[in-house]
Coordinates of C-alpha atoms in Angstrom, one line a residue:
Chain A
M1 CA 68.6 -4.2 80.7
I2 CA 70.8 -1.9 78.6
V3 CA 69.4 1.3 77.0
M4 CA 71.2 1.9 73.7
T5 CA 69.4 4.9 72.2
K6 CA 67.0 7.3 73.8
D7 CA 64.8 10.1 72.6
T8 CA 61.9 12.1 74.0
M9 CA 59.0 13.6 72.1
E10 CA 56.4 16.0 73.3
I11 CA 52.9 15.3 72.1
V12 CA 50.5 18.2 72.4
R13 CA 48.6 18.4 69.2
E14 CA 46.9 15.9 66.9
Q15 CA 49.5 16.9 64.2
D16 CA 52.3 15.5 66.4
V17 CA 50.9 11.9 65.9
V18 CA 52.2 11.3 62.4
P19 CA 55.8 12.5 63.0
F20 CA 55.8 10.4 66.2
R21 CA 54.7 7.3 64.3
N22 CA 57.5 7.9 61.8
R23 CA 60.0 8.2 64.7
V24 CA 58.8 4.9 66.1
R25 CA 59.1 3.3 62.6
E26 CA 62.7 4.7 62.5
F27 CA 63.5 3.0 65.8
G28 CA 62.0 -0.3 64.6
T29 CA 63.9 -0.2 61.3
R30 CA 67.2 0.6 63.1
I31 CA 67.1 -2.7 65.0
G32 CA 65.9 -4.6 61.9
M33 CA 62.4 -5.3 63.1
S34 CA 60.2 -7.1 60.5
L35 CA 57.4 -5.1 58.8
V36 CA 54.6 -6.9 60.6
N37 CA 56.2 -6.3 64.0
Q38 CA 56.8 -2.7 63.1
T39 CA 53.2 -2.3 62.1
K40 CA 52.0 -3.8 65.3
L41 CA 54.2 -1.6 67.4
I42 CA 53.3 1.6 65.6
T43 CA 49.6 0.8 65.7
A44 CA 49.8 0.2 69.5
A45 CA 51.8 3.5 69.8
S46 CA 49.2 5.3 67.8
E47 CA 46.4 4.0 70.0
L48 CA 48.2 5.0 73.2
V49 CA 49.2 8.5 71.9
R50 CA 45.7 9.1 70.8
N51 CA 44.4 8.2 74.3
M52 CA 47.0 10.6 75.8
L53 CA 45.7 13.4 73.6
K54 CA 42.1 12.7 74.2
Y55 CA 42.0 12.1 77.9
A56 CA 45.0 14.1 79.1
S57 CA 45.4 16.7 76.3
G58 CA 48.9 15.5 75.6
G59 CA 52.0 14.4 77.4
K60 CA 55.4 13.1 76.5
V61 CA 56.8 9.8 75.1
I62 CA 60.2 8.3 75.7
L63 CA 61.5 6.2 72.9
E64 CA 64.3 3.7 73.6
I65 CA 66.2 0.9 72.0
I66 CA 66.9 -1.6 74.7
S67 CA 68.8 -4.9 74.9
H68 CA 68.0 -7.6 77.4
N69 CA 69.0 -11.3 77.6
A70 CA 70.5 -11.1 74.1
K71 CA 67.2 -9.7 72.7
T72 CA 66.9 -6.2 71.2
G73 CA 63.7 -4.3 71.2
V74 CA 61.9 -0.9 71.3
R75 CA 60.5 0.5 74.6
L76 CA 58.0 3.3 74.6
T77 CA 57.0 5.1 77.7
F78 CA 53.9 7.3 77.5
K79 CA 53.6 9.8 80.4
D80 CA 50.8 12.2 80.9
E81 CA 49.5 14.4 83.8
G82 CA 45.9 13.9 83.0
P83 CA 43.0 12.8 85.2
G84 CA 44.3 9.2 85.5
I85 CA 42.3 6.0 85.3
A86 CA 40.0 5.1 88.2
D87 CA 39.3 1.5 87.3
I88 CA 42.3 0.0 85.4
A89 CA 40.7 -3.4 85.1
M90 CA 37.6 -1.9 83.5
A91 CA 39.8 0.3 81.1
M92 CA 41.6 -2.9 80.0
R93 CA 38.3 -4.5 79.0
D94 CA 37.4 -4.8 75.3
G95 CA 34.7 -2.4 74.2
F96 CA 34.7 -0.3 77.3
S97 CA 35.1 3.5 76.7
T98 CA 34.4 6.6 78.6
G99 CA 34.8 8.6 75.4
R100 CA 33.0 8.0 72.2
S101 CA 35.2 5.3 70.7
L102 CA 35.3 1.6 70.0
G103 CA 37.1 1.0 73.3
L104 CA 39.8 -1.0 71.7
G105 CA 42.7 1.4 72.5
L106 CA 44.2 0.0 75.7
P107 CA 43.3 -3.8 75.4
G108 CA 44.1 -3.7 71.7
A109 CA 47.5 -2.0 72.2
K110 CA 48.2 -4.6 74.9
R111 CA 47.6 -7.5 72.4
L112 CA 49.8 -5.9 69.8
V113 CA 53.0 -5.7 71.9
N114 CA 55.1 -8.2 73.9
E115 CA 55.1 -6.3 77.2
F116 CA 52.6 -3.9 78.5
D117 CA 52.5 -2.0 81.8
L118 CA 50.0 0.6 83.0
K119 CA 50.3 2.7 86.1
S120 CA 47.7 5.2 87.0
N121 CA 46.1 6.9 90.0
P122 CA 43.1 9.2 89.7
G123 CA 44.4 12.8 89.6
E124 CA 48.0 11.8 89.2
G125 CA 48.3 11.0 85.5
T126 CA 49.0 7.8 83.7
T127 CA 52.2 6.1 82.6
V128 CA 52.0 3.3 80.0
T129 CA 55.2 1.4 79.1
V130 CA 55.3 -1.0 76.2
I131 CA 58.1 -3.2 74.8
H132 CA 58.2 -4.9 71.5
W133 CA 61.1 -7.2 70.7
K134 CA 62.8 -7.4 67.3
H135 CA 61.4 -10.9 66.6
G136 CA 58.1 -10.2 68.2
R137 CA 58.6 -12.6 71.1
Chain B
M1 CA 110.0 -19.9 97.9
N2 CA 108.1 -19.5 94.7
T3 CA 104.4 -18.8 94.7
T4 CA 102.0 -21.0 92.8
A5 CA 101.7 -18.5 90.0
Q6 CA 105.4 -18.3 89.5
V7 CA 105.8 -22.0 89.4
L8 CA 103.1 -22.3 86.8
E9 CA 104.5 -19.4 84.8
K10 CA 108.0 -21.0 84.8
N11 CA 106.6 -24.3 83.6
K12 CA 104.1 -22.9 81.1
E13 CA 105.7 -24.6 78.1
R14 CA 105.6 -27.9 79.9
I15 CA 102.0 -27.5 81.0
L16 CA 101.0 -26.6 77.5
E17 CA 102.8 -29.6 76.0
K18 CA 101.3 -32.0 78.5
W19 CA 97.9 -30.5 78.0
M20 CA 98.2 -30.8 74.2
Q21 CA 99.3 -34.4 74.7
N22 CA 96.3 -35.1 76.9
Q23 CA 93.9 -33.6 74.5
L24 CA 95.4 -35.3 71.4
S25 CA 95.6 -38.7 73.2
D26 CA 92.0 -38.6 74.0
A27 CA 90.6 -41.2 71.6
S28 CA 87.3 -39.3 71.3
L29 CA 88.8 -36.1 70.0
R30 CA 87.4 -35.3 66.6
D31 CA 90.4 -34.4 64.4
D32 CA 87.9 -34.0 61.5
L33 CA 86.4 -31.0 63.2
M34 CA 89.6 -29.2 64.1
T35 CA 93.2 -29.2 63.2
S36 CA 95.9 -29.6 65.9
D37 CA 97.4 -26.3 65.0
E38 CA 94.1 -24.6 65.7
L39 CA 93.9 -26.5 69.0
Q40 CA 97.4 -25.5 69.9
H41 CA 96.8 -21.9 69.3
Q42 CA 93.5 -21.9 71.1
S43 CA 95.0 -23.7 74.1
K44 CA 97.9 -21.3 74.4
E45 CA 95.7 -18.3 74.4
M46 CA 93.6 -19.9 77.1
L47 CA 96.6 -20.8 79.3
D48 CA 98.1 -17.4 79.0
G49 CA 94.9 -15.8 80.2
L50 CA 94.5 -18.2 83.0
L51 CA 98.1 -17.7 84.3
R52 CA 97.7 -13.9 84.1
A53 CA 94.5 -14.2 86.2
V54 CA 96.1 -16.6 88.8
S55 CA 99.2 -14.3 89.1
K56 CA 96.8 -11.7 90.6
G57 CA 96.2 -14.2 93.4
N58 CA 92.5 -14.9 92.6
Y59 CA 91.6 -18.5 92.9
D60 CA 88.0 -18.2 94.0
N61 CA 85.9 -15.9 92.0
I62 CA 85.9 -16.5 88.3
Y63 CA 83.4 -13.7 87.8
D64 CA 86.0 -11.1 88.7
T65 CA 87.5 -8.9 86.0
E66 CA 90.8 -10.8 86.0
F67 CA 89.0 -13.8 84.7
E68 CA 87.0 -12.0 82.1
Q69 CA 89.4 -12.9 79.3
V70 CA 89.6 -16.5 80.4
T71 CA 85.9 -17.0 80.7
D72 CA 85.3 -15.2 77.4
T73 CA 87.8 -17.4 75.6
L74 CA 86.2 -20.4 77.2
R75 CA 82.7 -19.4 76.2
D76 CA 83.9 -18.8 72.7
I77 CA 85.5 -22.2 72.5
S78 CA 82.5 -24.0 74.0
I79 CA 80.0 -22.2 71.8
T80 CA 82.0 -22.8 68.7
R81 CA 82.3 -26.5 69.6
A82 CA 78.6 -26.7 70.3
R83 CA 77.8 -25.3 66.9
Q84 CA 80.4 -27.6 65.2
G85 CA 78.8 -30.6 66.7
F86 CA 81.4 -31.6 69.3
S87 CA 80.0 -33.9 72.0
P88 CA 79.6 -32.6 75.5
R89 CA 82.4 -35.0 76.6
E90 CA 84.8 -33.6 74.1
T91 CA 84.0 -30.0 75.1
G92 CA 84.2 -30.8 78.8
A93 CA 87.5 -32.7 78.4
Y94 CA 89.1 -29.5 77.2
V95 CA 89.2 -27.9 80.7
L96 CA 89.5 -31.2 82.5
S97 CA 92.6 -32.2 80.6
L98 CA 94.2 -28.8 81.5
K99 CA 93.6 -29.6 85.1
Q100 CA 95.4 -32.9 84.8
A101 CA 98.4 -31.2 83.1
I102 CA 98.7 -28.6 85.7
M103 CA 98.4 -31.2 88.5
E104 CA 101.1 -33.3 87.0
V105 CA 103.5 -30.4 86.7
L106 CA 102.8 -29.2 90.2
I107 CA 103.4 -32.6 91.7
E108 CA 106.8 -32.7 89.9
Q109 CA 107.8 -29.3 91.2
R110 CA 106.6 -29.7 94.8
K111 CA 108.0 -33.2 95.4
D112 CA 109.5 -32.1 98.7
D113 CA 106.7 -29.9 100.0
P114 CA 103.5 -32.0 100.3
A115 CA 101.8 -29.4 102.6
T116 CA 102.1 -26.6 100.0
L117 CA 101.2 -29.0 97.2
Y118 CA 98.0 -30.1 99.0
Q119 CA 97.1 -26.5 99.4
E120 CA 97.8 -25.6 95.8
I121 CA 96.0 -28.6 94.4
M122 CA 92.9 -27.8 96.4
Q123 CA 92.8 -24.2 95.2
L124 CA 93.4 -25.0 91.5
N125 CA 91.0 -27.9 91.6
N126 CA 88.3 -25.6 92.8
L127 CA 89.1 -23.0 90.2
L128 CA 89.2 -25.3 87.2
D129 CA 86.0 -27.0 88.3
N130 CA 84.3 -23.7 88.2
L131 CA 85.7 -23.1 84.8
S132 CA 84.4 -26.4 83.6
I133 CA 81.0 -25.5 84.8
V134 CA 81.2 -22.3 82.7
T135 CA 82.1 -24.6 79.7
F136 CA 79.1 -26.7 80.2
E137 CA 76.7 -23.9 80.7
T138 CA 77.9 -22.2 77.5
F139 CA 77.9 -25.4 75.6
I140 CA 74.3 -26.1 76.5
K141 CA 73.4 -22.5 75.6
G142 CA 75.1 -22.9 72.3
R143 CA 73.0 -26.0 71.6
E144 CA 69.9 -24.2 72.7
E145 CA 70.6 -21.5 70.1
V146 CA 70.9 -24.2 67.4
I147 CA 67.6 -25.6 68.5
L148 CA 65.9 -22.2 68.4
R149 CA 67.2 -21.5 65.0
Q150 CA 66.0 -24.9 63.8
T151 CA 62.6 -24.2 65.3
D152 CA 62.4 -21.0 63.3
E153 CA 63.5 -22.8 60.1
I154 CA 61.0 -25.6 60.7
S155 CA 58.1 -23.2 61.1
E156 CA 59.3 -21.4 58.0
I157 CA 59.5 -24.5 55.8
S158 CA 56.5 -26.3 57.3
T159 CA 54.1 -23.8 56.0
P160 CA 54.2 -23.9 52.3
V161 CA 51.6 -22.0 50.3
I162 CA 50.5 -23.9 47.2
R163 CA 48.8 -22.5 44.2
V164 CA 46.3 -25.2 43.3
W165 CA 44.4 -23.3 40.7
D166 CA 44.4 -19.8 39.2
G167 CA 43.1 -17.7 42.1
I168 CA 43.0 -20.6 44.6
L169 CA 45.7 -21.2 47.2
A170 CA 46.0 -24.1 49.6
L171 CA 48.0 -24.2 52.8
P172 CA 48.4 -27.5 54.5
I173 CA 49.3 -27.0 58.2
I174 CA 51.2 -29.9 59.8
G175 CA 51.9 -29.9 63.5
T176 CA 50.7 -27.8 66.4
L177 CA 49.5 -24.3 65.7
D178 CA 50.9 -22.0 68.3
S179 CA 50.9 -18.2 68.2
A180 CA 54.4 -17.9 66.7
R181 CA 53.5 -20.4 64.0
T182 CA 50.2 -18.7 63.3
Q183 CA 52.1 -15.5 62.7
V184 CA 54.3 -17.2 60.1
V185 CA 51.3 -18.9 58.5
M186 CA 49.4 -15.6 58.3
E187 CA 52.3 -13.7 56.9
N188 CA 53.1 -16.3 54.2
L189 CA 49.5 -16.7 53.3
L190 CA 48.6 -13.0 53.0
Q191 CA 51.8 -12.2 51.1
E192 CA 51.0 -15.0 48.6
I193 CA 47.5 -13.7 48.2
V194 CA 48.9 -10.4 47.2
N195 CA 51.5 -11.9 44.9
T196 CA 49.1 -14.2 43.1
G197 CA 46.0 -12.1 43.3
S198 CA 44.1 -15.1 44.6
N199 CA 40.5 -14.8 45.9
I200 CA 40.3 -18.0 47.8
A201 CA 42.6 -19.7 50.4
I202 CA 42.1 -23.2 51.7
L203 CA 43.6 -23.9 55.1
D204 CA 44.0 -27.7 55.5
I205 CA 44.3 -28.8 59.1
S206 CA 44.4 -32.6 58.5
G207 CA 47.9 -32.5 59.8
V208 CA 47.1 -30.6 63.0
P209 CA 47.0 -33.2 65.9
A210 CA 44.5 -31.4 68.1
V211 CA 42.3 -28.3 68.0
D212 CA 41.7 -26.6 71.4
S213 CA 40.2 -23.2 71.9
L214 CA 43.6 -21.5 71.4
V215 CA 44.2 -23.2 68.1
A216 CA 40.7 -22.3 67.0
Q217 CA 41.4 -18.7 68.0
H218 CA 44.4 -18.8 65.8
L219 CA 42.4 -20.2 62.9
I220 CA 39.7 -17.6 63.3
K221 CA 42.3 -14.9 63.3
T222 CA 43.8 -16.2 60.1
V223 CA 40.4 -16.3 58.4
S224 CA 39.6 -12.7 59.6
A225 CA 42.9 -11.4 58.3
T226 CA 42.4 -13.1 54.9
R227 CA 38.9 -11.5 54.7
L228 CA 40.3 -8.1 55.5
M229 CA 42.6 -8.5 52.5
G230 CA 39.5 -9.2 50.3
A231 CA 39.9 -13.0 49.9
E232 CA 37.8 -15.8 51.3
C233 CA 39.1 -18.6 53.5
I234 CA 37.9 -22.2 53.6
I235 CA 39.1 -24.5 56.4
S236 CA 39.4 -28.2 55.4
G237 CA 40.6 -31.4 56.8
I238 CA 38.3 -31.4 59.9
R239 CA 38.3 -34.9 61.3
A240 CA 35.5 -36.4 63.3
E241 CA 37.3 -36.0 66.6
I242 CA 38.2 -32.4 65.8
A243 CA 34.5 -31.6 65.1
Q244 CA 33.6 -33.2 68.4
T245 CA 36.1 -31.2 70.4
I246 CA 35.1 -28.0 68.7
V247 CA 31.5 -28.5 69.6
H248 CA 32.3 -29.7 73.2
L249 CA 34.5 -26.6 73.8
G250 CA 31.7 -24.4 72.5
I251 CA 33.9 -22.8 69.8
D252 CA 31.8 -20.9 67.2
L253 CA 33.0 -21.6 63.7
S254 CA 29.6 -20.9 62.1
N255 CA 31.0 -17.8 60.3
I256 CA 33.7 -19.8 58.7
K257 CA 33.3 -22.1 55.7
T258 CA 34.5 -25.6 56.7
K259 CA 34.8 -28.8 54.8
A260 CA 35.8 -32.3 55.8
S261 CA 38.4 -32.9 53.0
L262 CA 40.6 -30.8 50.8
A263 CA 38.8 -32.2 47.8
S264 CA 35.4 -30.9 48.9
A265 CA 37.0 -27.6 49.8
L266 CA 38.5 -27.4 46.3
Q267 CA 35.0 -28.2 44.8
L268 CA 33.5 -25.4 46.9
A269 CA 36.3 -23.0 45.8
F270 CA 35.5 -23.9 42.1
S271 CA 31.8 -23.2 42.6
M272 CA 32.6 -19.9 44.3
T273 CA 34.7 -18.8 41.4
N274 CA 32.1 -20.2 38.9
L275 CA 34.3 -23.0 37.7
E276 CA 33.1 -26.5 37.0
V277 CA 34.9 -29.8 36.7
R278 CA 33.2 -32.3 34.3
R279 CA 34.0 -35.7 32.9
V280 CA 34.3 -35.7 29.2
D281 CA 33.1 -38.8 27.5
R282 CA 35.4 -39.1 24.5
N283 CA 38.6 -38.3 26.3
K284 CA 39.9 -40.1 29.3
G285 CA 40.4 -38.0 32.4
F286 CA 39.1 -34.6 33.3
K287 CA 38.7 -31.4 31.5
L288 CA 37.8 -28.1 33.0
T289 CA 35.5 -25.7 31.3
R290 CA 34.9 -22.1 32.1
Chain C
M1 CA 43.4 23.0 53.8
E2 CA 44.7 19.6 52.7
R3 CA 42.1 17.3 51.2
I4 CA 42.0 13.9 49.7
P5 CA 40.6 13.9 46.2
V6 CA 37.5 11.9 45.5
L7 CA 37.1 10.7 41.9
K8 CA 33.9 9.8 40.2
M9 CA 34.0 6.7 37.9
G10 CA 30.6 6.0 36.4
P11 CA 28.3 5.0 39.2
F12 CA 31.2 4.7 41.7
L13 CA 33.4 6.9 43.7
L14 CA 37.1 6.2 44.1
V15 CA 39.4 7.5 46.8
T16 CA 43.0 6.6 46.9
I17 CA 44.6 7.4 50.3
Q18 CA 48.3 8.0 49.8
V19 CA 49.3 9.9 53.0
D20 CA 49.3 8.9 56.6
L21 CA 45.9 10.2 57.8
Y22 CA 45.9 12.4 60.8
D23 CA 42.5 12.8 62.5
R24 CA 41.3 16.0 60.9
L25 CA 42.1 14.8 57.4
A26 CA 40.3 11.6 58.0
L27 CA 37.2 13.4 59.3
T28 CA 37.3 15.7 56.3
L29 CA 37.4 12.7 54.0
E30 CA 34.4 11.1 55.7
N31 CA 32.5 14.4 55.2
D32 CA 33.5 14.9 51.6
L33 CA 32.8 11.3 50.7
I34 CA 29.3 11.3 52.2
N35 CA 28.5 14.6 50.5
M36 CA 29.7 13.3 47.2
V37 CA 27.6 10.1 47.6
S38 CA 24.5 12.2 48.2
Q39 CA 25.3 14.7 45.4
T40 CA 26.1 12.2 42.7
G41 CA 23.8 9.4 43.8
A42 CA 26.8 7.0 43.5
R43 CA 26.0 3.3 44.0
G44 CA 29.4 2.3 45.3
V45 CA 32.4 3.7 47.1
L46 CA 35.9 2.3 46.6
I47 CA 38.6 3.2 49.2
D48 CA 42.1 2.2 48.1
I49 CA 44.3 1.9 51.1
S50 CA 47.2 0.1 49.5
A51 CA 49.6 2.9 50.3
V52 CA 48.5 3.1 54.0
S53 CA 50.9 1.5 56.4
I54 CA 49.0 2.0 59.6
V55 CA 45.3 1.6 60.4
D56 CA 44.5 2.1 64.1
S57 CA 41.1 1.9 65.8
F58 CA 40.3 5.5 64.9
M59 CA 41.0 5.0 61.3
G60 CA 39.1 1.7 61.4
R61 CA 36.1 3.6 62.9
I62 CA 36.2 6.1 60.1
L63 CA 36.1 3.3 57.5
G64 CA 33.2 1.7 59.3
N65 CA 31.4 5.0 59.6
I66 CA 31.8 5.7 55.8
A67 CA 30.4 2.2 55.1
S68 CA 27.4 2.5 57.4
M69 CA 26.5 6.0 56.2
S70 CA 26.8 5.1 52.5
R71 CA 24.7 2.1 53.1
I72 CA 21.9 4.3 54.4
M73 CA 22.1 6.2 51.1
D74 CA 22.1 2.9 49.2
A75 CA 25.8 2.7 48.3
E76 CA 28.1 -0.2 49.1
T77 CA 31.6 0.5 50.4
V78 CA 34.6 -1.6 49.4
V79 CA 38.0 -1.2 51.1
V80 CA 40.7 -2.4 48.7
G81 CA 44.4 -3.2 48.7
M82 CA 45.0 -3.6 52.5
Q83 CA 48.6 -4.5 53.2
P84 CA 49.2 -7.9 54.8
A85 CA 50.9 -6.4 57.8
V86 CA 47.9 -4.0 58.3
A87 CA 45.5 -6.9 58.1
I88 CA 47.4 -9.0 60.7
T89 CA 47.6 -6.0 63.0
L90 CA 43.9 -5.2 62.7
V91 CA 42.9 -8.7 63.6
E92 CA 45.2 -8.7 66.7
L93 CA 43.8 -5.3 67.6
G94 CA 40.3 -6.8 67.5
L95 CA 39.0 -4.9 64.6
T96 CA 37.5 -6.9 61.8
L97 CA 35.7 -4.1 60.0
Q98 CA 32.3 -5.7 60.1
G99 CA 30.0 -4.4 57.4
V100 CA 32.8 -3.2 55.2
H101 CA 33.4 -5.2 52.0
T102 CA 37.0 -5.9 51.0
A103 CA 38.8 -6.7 47.8
L104 CA 42.4 -7.3 46.8
N105 CA 42.7 -4.4 44.4
V106 CA 40.6 -1.7 42.7
E107 CA 39.8 -3.9 39.7
K108 CA 38.4 -6.7 41.9
G109 CA 36.7 -4.1 44.1
M110 CA 34.9 -2.8 41.0
E111 CA 33.9 -6.4 40.0
L112 CA 32.5 -6.9 43.5
L113 CA 30.5 -3.7 43.3
N114 CA 29.1 -4.7 39.9
T115 CA 28.0 -8.1 41.2
K116 CA 26.5 -6.5 44.2
L117 CA 24.5 -4.2 42.0
G118 CA 23.4 -7.1 39.9
D119 CA 25.1 -5.4 36.9
N120 CA 26.2 -8.2 34.6
L121 CA 28.7 -6.2 32.7
E122 CA 31.5 -8.5 33.8
L123 CA 29.7 -11.7 33.0
D124 CA 29.8 -11.6 29.2
D125 CA 32.0 -14.6 28.8
E126 CA 30.3 -16.5 31.6
E127 CA 27.2 -17.7 29.8
E128 CA 27.4 -21.2 31.2
E129 CA 26.9 -19.9 34.6
D130 CA 25.4 -22.9 36.2
Q131 CA 25.8 -22.6 39.9
D132 CA 26.2 -26.0 41.4
D133 CA 25.7 -26.1 45.1
R134 CA 25.7 -29.8 45.6
N135 CA 28.9 -29.6 47.6
D136 CA 27.7 -27.0 50.0

């Protein structure tokens, strides 16, 4: 896997969400991702960044353009130092939420992107990595 | 005594000549796909690269940097040939006929030294076999790319959106509905809804061979997306066996308007938009009144 | 503070969202709209999201909330002009906006509200309205 472009953004306030989404869109446009795939990626990113703000009061996101097996895509890594997730299987279930939300954030984001990886330990923060390929597969 | 590389370098012209003869004499070569000038140029480039690599003394590992140029050229040639529609035999013959040319020249040059000849032939044999494996690998990869592109094209053209009436769209789906296909169907359908300002879309699945829970999931998604846009979706073309599977699998389609045939779906669409089709006595045929 | 304008058009309220909503702005909109419904006694709310490129679950929840709250006050909510890419994404996300009406554009949204209110303004030229449900 080759990383072609890399950028890091700090997310600490709710106002950082819109500029972050625009940056993700920029990355998608740069590799010629179709509108639907861009929308899916940005929506997933929006869900994840919102989770980060809500449960860990912020963190940082690494945005990368990657190339692997002749496929180009955007990889986003969301890192926070919040309380972590105790039961990952439960958190990935539709409709489950410890906050007052629809509980679609994590499972929904997973459905929107091609690759999804979540690492978390209680007390040690959470890292979510998602990859969406240019052609959405 | 000369090394193998030196012998080959000295006889480069002869090898190239023989190689070209071998290639051109092959009855199966398609001169319609490539001129012999092109072939000559390509072959010379390839031979130059090979001799340069061999002169470094590497006969074993074609993945070393010395061979980069050779394997690159070879991949280029194979992939171009795959796209141009050469047969695997023609593509493979490229490297194999080079092997023959080299062997012939070596045998001439080493007439009096069978021991060295044996050694050299073994080494070169090995090397060129490895190169021909690269050729085949790349050739197949090239063909796979062609197939992938065609798959994309098929899914693009096999999902036409037809405007059957003012405000009513029909979309006949033919073939299996997988998730990539569903994506294309949804995108085309929703875009056409926006373009034509249609209120109703009829999804005809008469051409879908089987409906399992995954296909049903895709259909439900398409209907939901259409509704989010503000249009209604009717699924038509539900055959008896499809109805049976749907019920046996416990798939819930009760929220979706379904019809057995496209004709009855169209009638439903008419009544939803307050249209009526009537037979007019005096004229032959049908007339539609608002 | 930034606000999204709410227009009153006869018995309906019209909101056109033309910026990417951040959370506070969305919550303000929810507030403003519900207050307007109660002040004006509006019978319908049209939310035009044709310029919105991203709707995530938060934004979806706001739309759902507006619809449920308006309904309690006897007003119907229609979300109009959703982009195809947004619709596809929402379905994949698992959000189908139950309880929210949808329409292709403001004009069709208005028609829909009129029919819902039993207001036959739009039906002038449809005198021969003879619903035929044989085929259902």
